[in-house]
Tab-separated table of C-alpha atoms in Angstrom:
chain	number	residue	atom	x	y	z
A	1063	MET	CA	14.660	-26.810	-25.372
A	1064	THR	CA	14.594	-23.102	-24.574
A	1065	GLY	CA	17.756	-22.068	-22.763
A	1066	VAL	CA	17.643	-20.482	-19.300
A	1067	PRO	CA	20.240	-18.372	-17.523
A	1068	GLU	CA	22.804	-20.209	-15.466
A	1069	PRO	CA	22.148	-19.491	-11.783
A	1070	SER	CA	24.837	-17.634	-9.905
A	1071	THR	CA	26.821	-19.231	-7.109
A	1072	ASN	CA	25.232	-17.126	-4.386
A	1073	ASN	CA	23.715	-20.180	-2.705
A	1074	THR	CA	26.770	-22.416	-2.786
A	1075	THR	CA	29.886	-22.834	-0.739
A	1076	ALA	CA	32.900	-21.501	-2.585
A	1077	THR	CA	35.948	-23.661	-3.246
A	1078	PRO	CA	38.783	-22.276	-1.107
A	1079	GLY	CA	42.195	-21.409	-2.497
A	1080	PRO	CA	45.391	-23.006	-1.255
A	1081	ASN	CA	45.835	-20.519	1.592
A	1082	GLU	CA	42.172	-20.212	2.587
A	1083	THR	CA	39.936	-21.983	5.055
A	1084	THR	CA	36.959	-24.084	4.073
A	1085	ALA	CA	34.511	-21.369	5.159
A	1086	ALA	CA	32.354	-19.957	2.400
A	1087	TRP	CA	33.310	-16.597	0.945
A	1088	PRO	CA	30.766	-13.985	2.078
A	1089	GLN	CA	29.878	-12.976	-1.484
A	1090	ASP	CA	29.030	-16.601	-2.301
A	1091	LEU	CA	26.449	-17.116	0.436
A	1092	SER	CA	22.692	-17.070	0.029
A	1093	VAL	CA	22.522	-15.073	3.271
A	1094	TRP	CA	23.490	-11.473	2.536
A	1095	ALA	CA	25.022	-9.642	5.518
A	1096	THR	CA	23.483	-6.324	4.522
A	1097	ALA	CA	22.820	-4.739	7.922
A	1098	GLN	CA	26.227	-4.730	9.567
A	1099	SER	CA	25.583	-1.019	9.981
A	1100	THR	CA	22.189	0.645	10.358
A	1101	GLY	CA	20.303	2.217	7.494
A	1102	PRO	CA	21.041	5.807	8.655
A	1103	VAL	CA	24.746	4.993	8.869
A	1104	GLN	CA	24.718	3.454	5.383
A	1105	ARG	CA	23.082	6.581	3.942
A	1106	ARG	CA	25.007	9.205	5.900
A	1107	GLY	CA	26.866	11.461	3.469
A	1108	ARG	CA	25.875	9.245	0.533
A	1109	TYR	CA	22.263	10.459	0.218
A	1110	VAL	CA	20.668	13.875	0.622
A	1111	GLN	CA	19.004	14.603	3.938
A	1112	GLN	CA	15.454	14.594	2.521
A	1113	SER	CA	15.800	10.890	1.691
A	1114	VAL	CA	14.744	9.938	5.214
A	1115	LYS	CA	11.192	11.097	4.438
A	1116	HIS	CA	10.430	8.100	2.214
A	1117	PRO	CA	8.438	5.452	4.130
A	1118	ALA	CA	10.070	2.377	2.544
A	1119	ARG	CA	13.742	2.858	1.807
A	1120	MET	CA	15.734	-0.152	0.635
A	1121	LEU	CA	18.970	-0.676	2.534
A	1122	PRO	CA	21.802	0.585	0.288
A	1123	ALA	CA	23.844	-2.526	1.075
A	1124	ILE	CA	21.125	-4.742	-0.416
A	1125	ALA	CA	21.116	-2.842	-3.714
A	1126	ALA	CA	24.915	-2.687	-3.756
A	1127	HIS	CA	25.239	-6.438	-3.191
A	1128	ALA	CA	22.795	-7.191	-6.011
A	1129	VAL	CA	24.624	-4.872	-8.409
A	1130	ARG	CA	28.012	-6.415	-7.611
A	1131	SER	CA	26.692	-9.966	-7.841
A	1132	TYR	CA	24.751	-9.803	-11.093
A	1133	THR	CA	26.370	-7.117	-13.279
A	1134	GLN	CA	29.662	-5.917	-14.692
A	1135	PRO	CA	30.940	-2.312	-14.961
A	1136	GLY	CA	29.175	-0.516	-17.772
A	1137	ASP	CA	26.007	-2.627	-17.536
A	1138	LEU	CA	22.594	-0.961	-17.345
A	1139	VAL	CA	20.595	-1.341	-14.114
A	1140	PHE	CA	16.892	-0.487	-13.860
A	1141	ASP	CA	14.462	0.085	-10.983
A	1142	PRO	CA	10.796	0.529	-12.001
A	1143	MET	CA	9.803	1.837	-8.541
A	1144	CYS	CA	12.960	3.659	-7.587
A	1145	GLY	CA	11.677	5.858	-4.749
A	1146	ILE	CA	14.577	8.030	-3.573
A	1147	GLY	CA	16.903	6.255	-6.017
A	1148	THR	CA	18.762	3.781	-3.798
A	1149	THR	CA	19.280	1.260	-6.609
A	1150	LEU	CA	20.427	4.006	-8.958
A	1151	VAL	CA	22.888	5.557	-6.514
A	1152	GLU	CA	24.512	2.224	-5.662
A	1153	ALA	CA	24.712	1.281	-9.339
A	1154	ILE	CA	26.415	4.483	-10.489
A	1155	HIS	CA	28.841	4.344	-7.547
A	1156	ALA	CA	29.779	0.868	-8.839
A	1157	GLY	CA	30.450	2.139	-12.354
A	1158	ARG	CA	27.179	0.945	-13.858
A	1159	ASP	CA	24.570	3.068	-15.639
A	1160	ALA	CA	21.107	3.261	-14.110
A	1161	ILE	CA	17.570	4.305	-14.976
A	1162	GLY	CA	14.639	4.532	-12.598
A	1163	VAL	CA	10.915	5.160	-12.822
A	1164	GLU	CA	9.017	6.765	-9.947
A	1165	TYR	CA	5.302	7.523	-9.725
A	1166	GLU	CA	5.457	10.296	-7.128
A	1167	SER	CA	7.132	13.555	-8.165
A	1168	ARG	CA	8.273	14.206	-4.587
A	1169	TRP	CA	10.423	11.072	-4.570
A	1170	SER	CA	11.627	11.405	-8.156
A	1171	ASP	CA	12.941	14.882	-7.308
A	1172	ILE	CA	14.850	13.459	-4.338
A	1173	ALA	CA	16.164	10.608	-6.504
A	1174	ASP	CA	17.476	13.213	-8.969
A	1175	ALA	CA	19.138	15.048	-6.095
A	1176	ASN	CA	20.718	11.808	-4.875
A	1177	ILE	CA	22.144	11.079	-8.334
A	1178	THR	CA	23.636	14.594	-8.500
A	1179	HIS	CA	25.004	14.127	-4.987
A	1180	ALA	CA	26.576	10.796	-5.978
A	1181	HIS	CA	28.310	12.363	-8.982
A	1182	ARG	CA	29.701	15.100	-6.760
A	1183	HIS	CA	31.180	12.337	-4.590
A	1184	GLY	CA	32.894	10.411	-7.361
A	1185	ALA	CA	30.231	8.153	-8.896
A	1186	THR	CA	31.194	7.394	-12.495
A	1187	GLY	CA	28.047	5.793	-13.874
A	1188	ARG	CA	25.253	7.677	-15.574
A	1189	GLY	CA	21.879	7.893	-13.859
A	1190	SER	CA	18.435	9.245	-14.678
A	1191	VAL	CA	14.890	9.152	-13.315
A	1192	ILE	CA	11.644	9.173	-15.301
A	1193	ARG	CA	8.418	10.283	-13.631
A	1194	GLY	CA	5.550	7.967	-14.531
A	1195	ASP	CA	3.454	4.859	-13.953
A	1196	ALA	CA	5.594	1.706	-13.929
A	1197	THR	CA	2.617	-0.495	-14.784
A	1198	ARG	CA	2.902	0.990	-18.303
A	1199	LEU	CA	6.645	0.676	-18.849
A	1200	THR	CA	6.574	-0.173	-22.549
A	1201	ALA	CA	4.574	2.994	-23.269
A	1202	LEU	CA	6.597	5.111	-20.839
A	1203	LEU	CA	10.173	4.272	-21.850
A	1204	PRO	CA	11.887	4.630	-25.245
A	1205	ALA	CA	11.692	1.527	-27.421
A	1206	ALA	CA	15.478	1.717	-27.822
A	1207	LEU	CA	15.857	0.519	-24.229
A	1208	GLN	CA	14.173	-2.802	-24.894
A	1209	GLY	CA	16.634	-5.651	-24.522
A	1210	GLN	CA	19.340	-3.374	-23.066
A	1211	VAL	CA	18.928	-3.799	-19.304
A	1212	SER	CA	21.198	-6.295	-17.510
A	1213	LEU	CA	19.639	-6.140	-14.046
A	1214	VAL	CA	16.413	-5.004	-12.421
A	1215	VAL	CA	16.505	-4.343	-8.673
A	1216	THR	CA	13.289	-3.312	-6.976
A	1217	SER	CA	10.837	-3.906	-4.154
A	1218	PRO	CA	7.037	-3.835	-4.240
A	1219	PRO	CA	5.193	-1.301	-2.085
A	1220	TYR	CA	3.648	-2.429	1.176
A	1221	GLY	CA	1.199	0.389	1.807
A	1222	PRO	CA	1.201	2.723	4.821
A	1223	THR	CA	0.470	0.144	7.530
A	1224	VAL	CA	3.975	-1.270	7.984
A	1225	HIS	CA	6.257	1.696	7.342
A	1226	GLY	CA	6.986	5.163	8.578
A	1227	LEU	CA	8.539	6.876	11.567
A	1228	VAL	CA	7.140	7.265	15.069
A	1229	ARG	CA	7.465	9.910	17.755
A	1230	PRO	CA	6.341	9.258	21.365
A	1231	GLY	CA	4.282	11.982	23.002
A	1232	THR	CA	2.003	12.678	25.931
A	1233	ASP	CA	-0.986	11.422	23.928
A	1234	GLY	CA	0.702	8.232	22.770
A	1235	VAL	CA	2.774	7.443	19.712
A	1236	ALA	CA	2.456	9.691	16.650
A	1237	LYS	CA	3.156	8.158	13.238
A	1238	PHE	CA	4.594	10.282	10.418
A	1239	ASP	CA	6.359	9.998	7.043
A	1240	ASN	CA	4.340	6.833	6.482
A	1241	ARG	CA	2.716	7.555	3.122
A	1242	TYR	CA	4.031	7.270	-0.411
A	1243	GLY	CA	1.796	10.140	-1.508
A	1244	GLU	CA	-1.827	11.239	-1.790
A	1245	ASP	CA	-2.526	9.948	-5.309
A	1246	LYS	CA	-4.697	6.851	-4.959
A	1247	GLY	CA	-3.507	5.721	-8.383
A	1248	ASN	CA	-0.265	4.723	-6.694
A	1249	LEU	CA	0.171	0.942	-6.666
A	1250	ALA	CA	0.756	1.105	-2.912
A	1251	TYR	CA	-2.924	1.884	-2.396
A	1252	ARG	CA	-4.393	-1.148	-4.124
A	1253	SER	CA	-7.055	-2.392	-1.723
A	1254	SER	CA	-6.008	-6.039	-1.662
A	1255	LEU	CA	-2.951	-8.244	-1.995
A	1256	ALA	CA	-4.426	-9.622	-5.236
A	1257	GLY	CA	-4.661	-6.092	-6.661
A	1258	LEU	CA	-1.103	-5.335	-5.616
A	1259	VAL	CA	0.159	-8.532	-7.246
A	1260	ASP	CA	-1.749	-7.802	-10.476
A	1261	GLY	CA	-0.107	-4.395	-10.728
A	1262	PHE	CA	3.316	-5.785	-9.880
A	1263	THR	CA	2.870	-8.466	-12.549
A	1264	ASP	CA	2.260	-5.711	-15.108
A	1265	ILE	CA	5.472	-4.028	-13.962
A	1266	LEU	CA	7.458	-7.244	-14.302
A	1267	ARG	CA	6.063	-7.810	-17.804
A	1268	GLY	CA	7.447	-4.409	-18.749
A	1269	CYS	CA	10.776	-5.343	-17.178
A	1270	HIS	CA	10.796	-8.535	-19.242
A	1271	ALA	CA	10.752	-6.473	-22.427
A	1272	LEU	CA	13.571	-4.224	-21.173
A	1273	LEU	CA	15.881	-7.008	-20.020
A	1274	ARG	CA	18.463	-8.540	-22.316
A	1275	PRO	CA	18.376	-12.327	-22.763
A	1276	ALA	CA	19.747	-13.952	-19.594
A	1277	GLY	CA	19.101	-10.712	-17.692
A	1278	VAL	CA	18.229	-10.925	-14.013
A	1279	VAL	CA	15.528	-9.445	-11.784
A	1280	VAL	CA	16.192	-9.097	-8.042
A	1281	VAL	CA	13.118	-8.367	-5.927
A	1282	THR	CA	13.282	-7.856	-2.184
A	1283	ALA	CA	10.120	-8.496	-0.220
A	1284	ARG	CA	9.200	-9.330	3.315
A	1285	PRO	CA	6.012	-10.764	4.785
A	1286	TRP	CA	3.941	-8.650	7.134
A	1287	ARG	CA	1.141	-9.316	9.556
A	1288	LYS	CA	-2.452	-8.224	9.162
A	1289	ARG	CA	-4.667	-8.745	12.206
A	1290	GLY	CA	-2.052	-11.173	13.462
A	1291	GLU	CA	-1.958	-13.312	10.322
A	1292	LEU	CA	1.116	-13.553	8.114
A	1293	VAL	CA	0.764	-12.073	4.618
A	1294	ASP	CA	3.191	-14.009	2.418
A	1295	LEU	CA	4.252	-11.282	0.009
A	1296	PRO	CA	7.447	-13.087	-1.153
A	1297	SER	CA	5.458	-16.045	-2.492
A	1298	ALA	CA	3.036	-13.659	-4.181
A	1299	VAL	CA	5.978	-11.873	-5.841
A	1300	LEU	CA	7.340	-15.203	-7.047
A	1301	ALA	CA	3.972	-16.010	-8.628
A	1302	ALA	CA	3.943	-12.572	-10.299
A	1303	GLY	CA	7.414	-13.216	-11.709
A	1304	THR	CA	6.505	-16.548	-13.266
A	1305	ALA	CA	3.290	-15.051	-14.666
A	1306	ALA	CA	5.431	-12.333	-16.299
A	1307	GLY	CA	7.589	-14.942	-18.038
A	1308	PHE	CA	10.563	-15.204	-15.680
A	1309	ILE	CA	12.218	-18.314	-14.312
A	1310	PRO	CA	13.048	-18.533	-10.596
A	1311	LEU	CA	16.808	-18.846	-10.084
A	1312	GLU	CA	17.462	-18.228	-6.401
A	1313	ARG	CA	15.781	-17.376	-3.131
A	1314	CYS	CA	18.237	-15.628	-0.824
A	1315	VAL	CA	18.013	-13.813	2.494
A	1316	ALA	CA	19.092	-10.201	3.071
A	1317	LEU	CA	19.626	-9.724	6.786
A	1318	LEU	CA	18.028	-6.764	8.544
A	1319	ALA	CA	20.126	-7.617	11.602
A	1320	ALA	CA	23.843	-7.344	12.230
A	1321	VAL	CA	26.061	-10.359	12.839
A	1322	ARG	CA	28.272	-9.912	15.889
A	1323	GLY	CA	30.298	-12.750	17.383
A	1324	GLY	CA	28.097	-15.366	15.766
A	1325	GLN	CA	24.909	-13.732	17.101
A	1326	LEU	CA	22.222	-11.719	15.322
A	1327	ILE	CA	21.703	-8.194	16.637
A	1328	ALA	CA	18.146	-7.381	15.603
A	1329	ARG	CA	17.136	-3.874	14.583
A	1330	PRO	CA	13.356	-4.187	14.441
A	1331	SER	CA	11.001	-1.343	13.649
A	1332	PHE	CA	8.554	-0.016	16.189
A	1333	PHE	CA	5.739	-1.705	14.282
A	1334	GLN	CA	7.442	-5.108	14.338
A	1335	LEU	CA	8.059	-4.866	18.078
A	1336	GLN	CA	4.477	-3.782	18.665
A	1337	GLN	CA	3.108	-6.778	16.753
A	1338	VAL	CA	5.334	-9.271	18.522
A	1339	ARG	CA	4.722	-7.863	21.997
A	1340	LYS	CA	0.946	-7.927	21.514
A	1341	ALA	CA	1.078	-11.489	20.173
A	1342	ARG	CA	3.246	-12.750	23.035
A	1343	ALA	CA	1.039	-11.016	25.574
A	1344	GLY	CA	-1.825	-13.000	24.055
A	1345	GLY	CA	0.052	-16.295	24.303
A	1346	VAL	CA	1.177	-16.523	20.675
A	1347	PRO	CA	4.954	-17.247	20.418
A	1348	MET	CA	5.583	-14.858	17.541
A	1349	HIS	CA	9.144	-13.992	16.451
A	1350	LEU	CA	10.644	-10.861	14.936
A	1351	ILE	CA	11.240	-10.940	11.179
A	1352	ALA	CA	14.922	-10.073	10.787
A	1353	HIS	CA	15.390	-10.428	7.034
A	1354	GLU	CA	13.994	-9.680	3.619
A	1355	ASP	CA	13.474	-12.421	1.071
A	1356	VAL	CA	15.530	-11.827	-2.070
A	1357	LEU	CA	13.886	-13.405	-5.106
A	1358	VAL	CA	16.182	-13.764	-8.103
A	1359	LEU	CA	14.429	-14.317	-11.438
A	1360	GLY	CA	15.951	-14.896	-14.868
A	1361	LYS	CA	14.830	-14.073	-18.375
A	1362	PRO	CA	15.112	-17.151	-20.599
A	1363	GLN	CA	17.631	-17.034	-23.400
A	1364	PRO	CA	16.192	-17.506	-26.892
A	1365	PRO	CA	16.972	-20.867	-28.447
A	1366	GLU	CA	19.978	-21.037	-30.758
A	1367	PRO	CA	19.177	-21.184	-34.473
A	1368	GLY	CA	18.304	-24.714	-35.462
A	1369	THR	CA	17.538	-25.776	-31.883
A	1370	GLU	CA	14.285	-27.664	-31.525
A	1371	VAL	CA	11.990	-26.118	-28.931
A	1372	VAL	CA	10.170	-28.709	-26.825
A	1373	ALA	CA	6.807	-27.580	-25.483
């Protein structure tokens, strides 16, 4: 039988030591407390100021938790849609090496600036960004990288409808910094969820070739609402991963709310609040989404020599 990676202990309760309580260690929980401070606070001084312009920035604490959980110092981390380079910055601060691919030159330039900024502030890992189309990874990246990556951390694009910043004015609310770019070849502008998933499947197939045996892919995704109906992006990502040859290992939760005194302190976006308020005004008991799904996928290990493979 083909071997598969052993799942990590992120969804189990840890065994306490002799002087510890029976509560689970935070790093061993499937719920990641990644929003104890806000996104701006997490980035302050760690990222260049222009980073705020990107419409869909991953929380640094999410990337940092994934890097700590699934790699060792010196490992190679990869993000095929790196944006402003959050995955790369957190990886090199943790003593890992990192490579990213970004379609839009505006964001790849900022990712480069963030890597330089990280090195100036003590990051020891090496980092680089390649400008290009992640749906063609095997043609874009050197063949020498195949089988060398330990961890992929990324998030699929959501398009311009659920991201961006807002500014209230006399004529209503103005939306800005809500576009990835103007190039309609960007995966974010696929016209349907099916088209988005097809492109993301191509990206994951490229990641499969880059990953070492037993390597891990961590994808963060959250559902969104379209005309009031829930679009289940996490399940679509899971289907893309299995189609690309990966095996599901874990499904965790990365909080987008702080935990204070046993209570969740939500930090919803304007768009989330707007959706929920409209739904409740119409009699629909909709709730705020206060987390991202974290899908952890594994690359199967090749069978040992002489091992019979059962179809």
